[in-house]
Short mmCIF file of C-alpha atoms and ligand atoms in Angstrom, two decimals:
data_model
loop_
_atom_site.label_atom_id
_atom_site.label_comp_id
_atom_site.label_asym_id
_atom_site.label_seq_id
_atom_site.Cartn_x
_atom_site.Cartn_y
_atom_site.Cartn_z
CA MET A 201 0.00 0.00 0.00
CA ASP A 202 1.07 3.61 -0.50
CA VAL A 203 -0.44 4.96 2.71
CA VAL A 204 -2.31 3.55 5.66
CA ILE A 205 -4.17 5.74 8.14
CA ARG A 206 -4.52 4.00 11.52
CA ASN A 207 -7.18 4.37 14.18
CA ALA A 208 -9.55 6.79 12.45
CA ASN A 209 -13.15 7.62 13.28
CA LEU A 210 -15.52 8.04 10.35
CA ALA A 211 -18.45 10.44 9.97
CA ASP A 212 -20.88 7.49 9.81
CA GLY A 213 -20.00 6.53 13.39
CA ARG A 214 -17.44 3.78 12.78
CA GLN A 215 -14.57 4.13 15.25
CA GLY A 216 -10.93 3.13 15.29
CA VAL A 217 -10.69 1.83 11.73
CA ASP A 218 -7.69 1.74 9.42
CA ILE A 219 -7.84 3.08 5.86
CA ALA A 220 -5.43 1.66 3.27
CA ILE A 221 -4.70 3.69 0.15
CA GLU A 222 -3.14 2.57 -3.11
CA ALA A 223 -2.81 4.26 -6.50
CA GLY A 224 -4.95 7.20 -5.44
CA ARG A 225 -7.87 5.10 -4.28
CA ILE A 226 -9.16 3.70 -1.00
CA ALA A 227 -8.18 0.04 -1.13
CA ALA A 228 -9.44 -1.22 2.23
CA ILE A 229 -11.20 -0.04 5.37
CA GLY A 230 -11.37 -2.07 8.56
CA PRO A 231 -10.11 -2.58 12.09
CA ALA A 232 -6.37 -3.29 12.42
CA LEU A 233 -5.66 -3.94 8.73
CA ALA A 234 -2.70 -6.30 8.27
CA VAL A 235 -0.98 -4.22 5.61
CA THR A 236 2.33 -2.45 5.24
CA ALA A 237 2.61 0.92 3.56
CA GLY A 238 5.11 3.53 2.46
CA ARG A 239 3.65 5.96 4.96
CA GLU A 240 1.73 5.25 8.15
CA ILE A 241 -0.41 8.05 9.58
CA ASP A 242 -1.71 7.76 13.13
CA ALA A 243 -5.13 9.40 13.28
CA GLY A 244 -5.21 8.80 17.03
CA GLY A 245 -8.99 8.46 17.14
CA ASP A 246 -9.58 11.59 15.10
CA LEU A 247 -12.19 11.98 12.38
CA VAL A 248 -11.34 11.17 8.78
CA SER A 249 -13.98 12.74 6.58
CA ALA A 250 -14.56 13.03 2.87
CA PRO A 251 -13.47 16.53 1.80
CA PHE A 252 -15.67 19.56 2.29
CA VAL A 253 -17.78 20.60 -0.68
CA ASP A 254 -19.09 24.12 -1.27
CA ALA A 255 -22.17 23.93 -3.49
CA HIS A 256 -22.56 27.70 -3.88
CA PHE A 257 -19.80 30.21 -4.41
CA HIS A 258 -18.81 33.23 -6.54
CA MET A 259 -15.17 32.82 -7.44
CA ASP A 260 -15.21 35.69 -9.96
CA ALA A 261 -15.98 38.18 -7.18
CA THR A 262 -13.98 36.70 -4.34
CA LEU A 263 -11.25 38.77 -2.63
CA SER A 264 -12.43 41.93 -4.40
CA TYR A 265 -13.61 43.53 -1.15
CA GLY A 266 -13.29 47.31 -1.30
CA LEU A 267 -13.01 47.45 -5.09
CA PRO A 268 -13.97 50.06 -6.04
CA ARG A 269 -15.63 50.79 -2.67
CA VAL A 270 -17.34 49.05 0.24
CA ASN A 271 -21.08 48.14 0.29
CA ALA A 272 -22.46 50.89 2.55
CA SER A 273 -26.03 49.66 3.01
CA GLY A 274 -25.06 45.99 3.29
CA THR A 275 -27.92 44.99 1.00
CA LEU A 276 -28.00 42.48 -1.84
CA LEU A 277 -29.05 45.17 -4.30
CA GLU A 278 -26.19 47.54 -3.44
CA GLY A 279 -23.85 44.56 -3.76
CA ILE A 280 -25.16 43.87 -7.29
CA ALA A 281 -24.77 47.57 -8.19
CA LEU A 282 -21.24 47.61 -6.78
CA TRP A 283 -20.29 44.49 -8.75
CA GLY A 284 -21.66 46.27 -11.84
CA GLU A 285 -19.27 49.18 -11.14
CA LEU A 286 -16.34 46.82 -10.79
CA LYS A 287 -17.06 44.69 -13.88
CA PRO A 288 -15.66 47.06 -16.55
CA ASP A 289 -12.34 47.20 -14.67
CA LEU A 290 -11.87 43.45 -14.32
CA THR A 291 -8.84 41.89 -15.93
CA GLN A 292 -8.23 38.22 -16.52
CA GLN A 293 -5.00 38.31 -14.62
CA ALA A 294 -6.57 39.85 -11.52
CA LEU A 295 -9.51 37.41 -11.67
CA ILE A 296 -7.20 34.40 -11.96
CA GLY A 297 -4.87 35.68 -9.24
CA ARG A 298 -7.68 36.23 -6.74
CA ALA A 299 -9.34 32.89 -7.57
CA LEU A 300 -6.08 30.98 -7.13
CA GLN A 301 -5.44 32.66 -3.80
CA TYR A 302 -8.89 31.54 -2.69
CA CYS A 303 -8.12 28.00 -3.89
CA ASP A 304 -4.99 28.02 -1.69
CA TRP A 305 -7.20 28.85 1.28
CA ALA A 306 -9.80 26.25 0.28
CA VAL A 307 -7.29 23.41 -0.06
CA ALA A 308 -5.70 24.26 3.30
CA ARG A 309 -9.17 23.89 4.86
CA GLY A 310 -9.96 20.61 3.15
CA LEU A 311 -12.43 22.19 0.72
CA LEU A 312 -11.78 20.15 -2.42
CA ALA A 313 -14.92 20.73 -4.53
CA ILE A 314 -16.56 24.05 -5.28
CA ARG A 315 -19.53 24.95 -7.47
CA SER A 316 -18.94 28.55 -8.47
CA HIS A 317 -21.33 30.80 -10.32
CA VAL A 318 -19.70 32.98 -12.94
CA ASP A 319 -21.36 36.14 -14.17
CA VAL A 320 -22.10 36.01 -17.92
CA CYS A 321 -23.54 39.53 -18.21
CA ASP A 322 -20.24 41.08 -19.31
CA ASP A 323 -20.25 40.67 -23.11
CA ARG A 324 -16.47 40.06 -23.06
CA LEU A 325 -17.01 36.95 -20.91
CA LEU A 326 -13.70 37.73 -19.26
CA ALA A 327 -14.68 36.07 -16.01
CA VAL A 328 -15.84 32.95 -17.85
CA GLU A 329 -12.51 32.63 -19.64
CA ALA A 330 -10.62 33.30 -16.41
CA LEU A 331 -12.51 30.75 -14.33
CA LEU A 332 -12.30 28.09 -17.05
CA GLU A 333 -8.54 28.60 -16.90
CA VAL A 334 -8.60 28.40 -13.09
CA LYS A 335 -10.67 25.20 -13.31
CA ARG A 336 -8.00 23.67 -15.54
CA LEU A 337 -5.12 24.87 -13.36
CA VAL A 338 -6.51 23.67 -10.04
CA ALA A 339 -7.87 20.32 -11.29
CA PRO A 340 -5.09 18.31 -9.58
CA TYR A 341 -6.14 19.83 -6.25
CA LEU A 342 -9.85 20.50 -6.36
CA ASP A 343 -12.95 20.07 -8.51
CA LEU A 344 -14.28 23.40 -9.71
CA GLN A 345 -17.73 23.25 -11.28
CA LEU A 346 -18.95 26.40 -13.01
CA VAL A 347 -22.47 27.78 -13.34
CA ALA A 348 -23.34 30.27 -16.11
CA PHE A 349 -24.96 32.96 -13.97
CA PRO A 350 -26.85 35.83 -15.62
CA GLN A 351 -26.41 38.25 -12.70
CA ASP A 352 -28.39 41.06 -14.36
CA GLY A 353 -31.32 38.81 -15.38
CA VAL A 354 -31.54 36.59 -18.42
CA LEU A 355 -34.52 38.59 -19.77
CA ARG A 356 -33.74 41.94 -18.13
CA SER A 357 -30.25 42.14 -19.61
CA PRO A 358 -30.46 42.14 -23.43
CA THR A 359 -27.41 39.97 -24.19
CA ALA A 360 -27.55 37.70 -21.15
CA LEU A 361 -29.23 34.65 -22.74
CA ALA A 362 -26.90 34.66 -25.74
CA ASN A 363 -23.91 35.09 -23.40
CA LEU A 364 -25.12 32.26 -21.19
CA LYS A 365 -25.30 29.95 -24.20
CA ARG A 366 -21.82 31.07 -25.31
CA ALA A 367 -20.48 30.31 -21.84
CA ILE A 368 -21.99 26.81 -21.92
CA ALA A 369 -20.46 26.25 -25.37
CA MET A 370 -17.08 27.31 -23.93
CA GLY A 371 -17.29 24.60 -21.27
CA VAL A 372 -19.24 26.00 -18.34
CA ASP A 373 -21.03 23.08 -16.66
CA VAL A 374 -24.34 24.24 -15.20
CA VAL A 375 -27.22 26.56 -16.23
CA GLY A 376 -27.86 29.39 -13.75
CA GLY A 377 -30.57 32.01 -13.36
CA ILE A 378 -31.94 34.75 -11.11
CA PRO A 379 -35.73 34.90 -11.56
CA HIS A 380 -36.38 37.27 -8.63
CA PHE A 381 -34.18 39.92 -10.30
CA GLU A 382 -36.20 39.95 -13.55
CA ARG A 383 -38.54 42.93 -13.98
CA THR A 384 -41.77 41.15 -13.09
CA MET A 385 -42.92 37.94 -11.45
CA ALA A 386 -44.14 36.85 -14.91
CA ASP A 387 -40.71 37.47 -16.45
CA GLY A 388 -39.14 35.59 -13.54
CA ALA A 389 -41.33 32.55 -14.20
CA GLU A 390 -40.64 32.81 -17.95
CA SER A 391 -36.88 32.91 -17.27
CA VAL A 392 -37.14 29.69 -15.25
CA ARG A 393 -39.00 27.98 -18.12
CA ILE A 394 -36.50 29.14 -20.78
CA LEU A 395 -33.47 28.14 -18.75
CA CYS A 396 -34.81 24.75 -17.66
CA GLU A 397 -35.77 23.91 -21.27
CA PHE A 398 -32.27 24.88 -22.41
CA ALA A 399 -30.71 22.70 -19.70
CA ALA A 400 -32.96 19.76 -20.63
CA GLU A 401 -31.99 20.12 -24.31
CA GLN A 402 -28.29 20.22 -23.42
CA GLY A 403 -28.44 17.49 -20.76
CA LEU A 404 -27.12 19.89 -18.11
CA ARG A 405 -27.75 20.57 -14.46
CA VAL A 406 -29.56 23.71 -13.28
CA ASP A 407 -28.74 25.87 -10.26
CA MET A 408 -30.64 29.12 -9.93
CA HIS A 409 -30.39 31.94 -7.46
CA CYS A 410 -34.04 31.67 -6.52
CA ASP A 411 -36.14 33.97 -4.35
CA GLU A 412 -33.17 35.62 -2.60
CA SER A 413 -35.56 38.08 -1.04
CA ASP A 414 -37.62 38.74 2.09
CA ASP A 415 -40.70 39.06 -0.14
CA PRO A 416 -43.05 36.20 0.81
CA HIS A 417 -44.68 36.51 -2.64
CA SER A 418 -41.44 35.65 -4.42
CA ARG A 419 -42.45 32.11 -5.41
CA HIS A 420 -40.14 31.18 -8.28
CA ILE A 421 -39.18 27.97 -6.46
CA GLU A 422 -42.70 26.80 -7.27
CA THR A 423 -42.05 27.29 -11.01
CA LEU A 424 -38.59 25.72 -10.71
CA ALA A 425 -40.07 22.60 -9.09
CA TYR A 426 -42.82 22.50 -11.72
CA GLU A 427 -40.40 22.78 -14.65
CA SER A 428 -38.03 20.21 -13.15
CA ASN A 429 -40.91 17.77 -12.86
CA ARG A 430 -42.33 18.58 -16.33
CA LEU A 431 -38.96 18.20 -18.06
CA GLY A 432 -37.83 15.14 -16.09
CA LEU A 433 -34.83 16.94 -14.57
CA HIS A 434 -35.18 15.22 -11.18
CA GLY A 435 -31.93 15.17 -9.19
CA ARG A 436 -30.29 17.73 -11.49
CA VAL A 437 -31.97 20.96 -10.37
CA THR A 438 -31.09 23.16 -7.41
CA GLY A 439 -32.74 26.23 -5.92
CA SER A 440 -30.10 28.39 -4.25
CA HIS A 441 -30.95 30.70 -1.35
CA LEU A 442 -34.79 30.31 -1.26
CA THR A 443 -34.79 32.96 1.46
CA SER A 444 -38.33 34.13 0.68
CA MET A 445 -39.51 30.78 2.13
CA HIS A 446 -38.49 32.18 5.53
CA SER A 447 -41.21 34.82 5.20
CA MET A 448 -43.88 32.78 3.40
CA ASP A 449 -47.25 31.86 4.79
CA ASN A 450 -47.10 28.47 6.56
CA TYR A 451 -50.11 27.11 4.70
CA TYR A 452 -48.53 27.86 1.34
CA VAL A 453 -45.25 26.24 2.42
CA SER A 454 -47.16 23.10 3.40
CA LYS A 455 -48.16 22.80 -0.28
CA LEU A 456 -44.78 23.91 -1.62
CA LEU A 457 -42.52 21.40 0.20
CA PRO A 458 -44.07 18.30 -1.45
CA LEU A 459 -43.85 20.04 -4.85
CA ILE A 460 -40.10 20.64 -4.38
CA ARG A 461 -39.72 17.00 -3.40
CA GLU A 462 -41.80 15.84 -6.39
CA GLY A 463 -39.63 17.89 -8.74
CA GLY A 464 -36.47 16.29 -7.32
CA VAL A 465 -35.12 19.77 -6.60
CA ALA A 466 -32.34 20.29 -4.04
CA ALA A 467 -31.97 23.41 -1.88
CA ILE A 468 -28.90 25.38 -0.94
CA ALA A 469 -28.95 27.76 2.00
CA ASN A 470 -26.07 30.19 2.42
CA PRO A 471 -26.19 30.87 6.17
CA LEU A 472 -23.41 33.46 6.50
CA ILE A 473 -24.78 35.54 3.66
CA ASN A 474 -28.48 35.03 4.33
CA ILE A 475 -28.13 36.15 7.97
CA THR A 476 -26.26 39.30 6.91
CA LEU A 477 -28.11 40.34 3.72
CA GLN A 478 -31.71 39.47 4.56
CA GLY A 479 -33.93 41.39 6.95
CA ARG A 480 -32.25 44.67 6.02
CA HIS A 481 -35.58 46.44 5.53
CA ASP A 482 -36.88 45.22 8.90
CA THR A 483 -36.79 47.14 12.14
CA TYR A 484 -37.60 44.73 14.99
CA PRO A 485 -38.37 41.90 15.11
CA LYS A 486 -35.78 41.35 12.40
CA ARG A 487 -36.09 38.26 10.21
CA ARG A 488 -33.20 35.79 9.92
CA GLY A 489 -33.97 35.23 6.26
CA MET A 490 -32.48 31.77 5.90
CA THR A 491 -34.72 29.22 4.19
CA ARG A 492 -36.56 26.55 6.21
CA VAL A 493 -33.75 24.03 6.47
CA PRO A 494 -35.15 21.53 9.03
CA GLU A 495 -38.53 21.51 7.30
CA LEU A 496 -36.97 20.94 3.86
CA LEU A 497 -34.89 18.08 5.29
CA ALA A 498 -37.95 16.57 6.99
CA ALA A 499 -39.73 16.64 3.62
CA GLY A 500 -36.94 14.47 2.16
CA ILE A 501 -35.28 17.29 0.20
CA ASP A 502 -31.48 17.53 -0.09
CA VAL A 503 -30.21 20.70 1.62
CA ALA A 504 -26.62 21.88 1.40
CA PHE A 505 -24.98 24.88 3.04
CA GLY A 506 -22.92 27.10 0.73
CA HIS A 507 -20.34 29.77 1.51
CA ASP A 508 -21.58 32.03 -1.32
CA CYS A 509 -19.18 34.93 -0.73
CA VAL A 510 -15.75 35.65 0.74
CA MET A 511 -14.51 39.25 0.85
CA ASP A 512 -16.54 40.64 -2.05
CA PRO A 513 -19.26 43.27 -2.67
CA TRP A 514 -21.73 41.26 -0.57
CA TYR A 515 -19.64 39.98 2.34
CA SER A 516 -16.53 41.34 4.01
CA LEU A 517 -15.46 38.22 5.91
CA GLY A 518 -14.90 34.49 5.34
CA SER A 519 -11.95 32.21 4.68
CA GLY A 520 -13.18 29.13 2.82
CA ASP A 521 -13.89 27.30 6.06
CA MET A 522 -16.98 25.13 5.52
CA LEU A 523 -17.07 24.33 9.25
CA GLU A 524 -17.73 28.03 9.86
CA VAL A 525 -20.56 27.81 7.33
CA ALA A 526 -21.98 24.69 9.02
CA GLN A 527 -21.72 26.31 12.42
CA MET A 528 -23.62 29.39 11.29
CA GLY A 529 -26.26 27.23 9.57
CA LEU A 530 -26.69 25.20 12.73
CA HIS A 531 -27.22 28.33 14.83
CA VAL A 532 -29.53 30.20 12.45
CA ALA A 533 -31.71 27.10 11.91
CA GLN A 534 -31.53 26.17 15.62
CA MET A 535 -30.45 22.67 14.60
CA THR A 536 -29.04 21.78 18.02
CA GLY A 537 -30.13 18.14 18.38
CA GLN A 538 -27.44 15.48 17.84
CA ASP A 539 -28.96 14.26 14.56
CA ALA A 540 -29.56 17.84 13.40
CA MET A 541 -25.93 18.80 14.11
CA ARG A 542 -24.74 15.79 12.13
CA ALA A 543 -27.07 16.86 9.29
CA CYS A 544 -25.25 20.23 9.32
CA PHE A 545 -21.96 18.38 8.74
CA GLU A 546 -23.57 16.43 5.87
CA ALA A 547 -24.73 19.78 4.44
CA VAL A 548 -21.07 20.70 3.78
CA THR A 549 -19.87 17.24 2.70
CA THR A 550 -22.02 14.41 1.32
CA THR A 551 -25.13 16.39 0.36
CA PRO A 552 -23.36 19.02 -1.79
CA ALA A 553 -21.28 16.19 -3.33
CA ARG A 554 -24.58 14.67 -4.48
CA ILE A 555 -25.82 18.04 -5.77
CA LEU A 556 -22.64 18.55 -7.81
CA GLY A 557 -22.81 14.95 -9.05
CA LEU A 558 -19.28 14.18 -7.80
CA GLU A 559 -18.20 10.64 -8.61
CA GLN A 560 -16.25 8.27 -6.37
CA TYR A 561 -16.60 10.69 -3.48
CA GLY A 562 -16.74 9.44 0.10
CA ILE A 563 -14.81 7.22 2.49
CA ALA A 564 -15.53 3.85 0.87
CA VAL A 565 -13.47 1.17 -0.86
CA GLY A 566 -12.86 1.97 -4.53
CA ASN A 567 -13.45 5.71 -4.16
CA HIS A 568 -10.85 8.42 -4.70
CA ALA A 569 -8.50 8.76 -1.73
CA ASP A 570 -9.67 12.32 -1.12
CA LEU A 571 -10.04 13.01 2.58
CA VAL A 572 -9.50 15.34 5.51
CA LEU A 573 -8.10 14.35 8.91
CA LEU A 574 -9.68 16.70 11.44
CA ASP A 575 -8.53 17.48 14.97
CA ALA A 576 -11.87 16.26 16.33
CA ALA A 577 -13.39 12.90 17.17
CA ASP A 578 -16.69 13.23 15.31
CA PRO A 579 -18.70 15.59 13.08
CA VAL A 580 -20.34 17.45 15.96
CA GLU A 581 -17.00 18.12 17.61
CA ALA A 582 -15.61 19.19 14.25
CA ILE A 583 -18.30 21.88 14.00
CA ARG A 584 -17.95 22.93 17.66
CA LEU A 585 -14.19 23.41 17.33
CA ARG A 586 -14.14 24.45 13.68
CA ALA A 587 -11.49 21.79 13.95
CA ALA A 588 -8.00 22.22 12.57
CA ARG A 589 -7.27 20.21 9.46
CA ARG A 590 -4.39 17.94 10.48
CA LEU A 591 -4.02 16.64 6.95
CA VAL A 592 -5.71 17.02 3.56
CA MET A 593 -5.33 14.30 0.94
CA ARG A 594 -6.21 14.32 -2.75
CA ARG A 595 -5.94 11.14 -4.85
CA GLY A 596 -3.75 9.63 -2.15
CA ALA A 597 -1.25 12.51 -1.97
CA VAL A 598 -0.98 14.80 1.07
CA ILE A 599 -1.63 18.35 -0.19
CA ALA A 600 -1.88 20.21 3.12
CA GLU A 601 -0.72 19.41 6.62
CA ALA A 602 -0.71 21.25 9.94
CA PRO A 603 0.42 20.34 13.43
CA ARG A 604 -2.00 20.33 16.35
CA ALA A 605 -1.93 23.57 18.31
CA ASN A 606 -2.47 22.51 21.91
CA ALA A 607 -1.53 23.99 25.24
CA ARG A 608 -1.58 22.70 28.78
CA LEU A 609 -0.85 25.14 31.55
CA ASP A 610 1.92 23.84 33.78
CA LEU A 611 0.48 24.67 37.21
CA PRO A 612 1.58 23.15 40.51
CA GLY A 613 -1.16 21.25 42.34
CA ARG A 614 -3.41 21.10 39.27
CA PRO A 615 -6.08 18.40 39.73
CA ASP A 616 -5.84 15.71 37.07
CA SER A 617 -9.47 14.62 37.15
CA VAL A 618 -10.69 16.24 33.94
CA ASN A 619 -10.23 13.81 31.11
CA PHE A 620 -11.13 15.91 28.07
CA ARG A 621 -8.44 16.12 25.50
CA LEU A 622 -6.98 19.58 25.78
CA ASN A 623 -8.92 21.44 23.14
CA ARG A 624 -12.10 19.37 23.49
ZN1 ZN B 94 -24.87 33.41 -4.91
#
């Protein structure tokens, strides 16, 4: 074997297993494997997880915070306007440089698959070209999936639909949309129909910014679920944000949830961004604005948590740490039960992997040896600690590594009765 990891806990609850790795794949998993390997790694009872996956990001805007100015109101709409001011000044080199810096951060945090939207409303398609190049460059380290995103509205912006089709022809993977930004509800619904039909024709996945609003009447998710069902796109369509569901009437939601399920549509909440951008027109009480995560999950709908933004016109913080995202999602949705906390870990690992359609993902024999060794015993502890990544592996090769940072105060007469590991 090339590598064997000893005494690892897995996210599914298995404890103290060994993982043998050969030729970039997981060759065996079991207790006390009788194998020899070029490198032995002692997990010491720590969690080995499949890598983190971010199902919703904007890599064309990342690390542009302050260019050309800061979002003063903190609203989604000022962010869109600000991005519009920045767009004419974008250069390929700057876009690629910022994206690669973000990928450095991502890999260090065990984030090895990202679905990034890329704005197609600049007729030069500079960002599309840049991110396709980034996708190619970073492929040995992480999977970058791109969504053709008509930020200014596929109907509202005169060249957006043609640009979106050009972007797909250039190699962008997924069809995006933004129905709530079209001029009218009717145009929004029409945009969903046009884009879903195009995706069905092309055999592509769909991921729309959908109802990113506090307006309870923003109901484009209903049309998205309907079109997914009508066109047989089950399992390939995602509604991102869905924040208007937070404000919707409960009776209407009781009809909507089974429709989303019937359409085979997945949901992505973006907790850090939803909690900061939504509710900005409220005084008090002030809405949280995140979609109804526990209720969607209870209805059998896949829900992932995305990062959405890091240091850009919409959000001034972030570092590519999906455990920070999971922790915020857990708090905003009040998902504090043991099963609910584990579901928050799945929302940044296995569920987004399914949404992206990643193949051979997960800690199982035959899959890619892509994994993260966390300084935590289980998924709940990983979220609580935003655990350090002891080691990140891609196709069997270690691509990031960090020592544990522990301290124990050397005090005379200190009782020795507390048995928690130091940082636990
Ligand atoms: Zn977004």
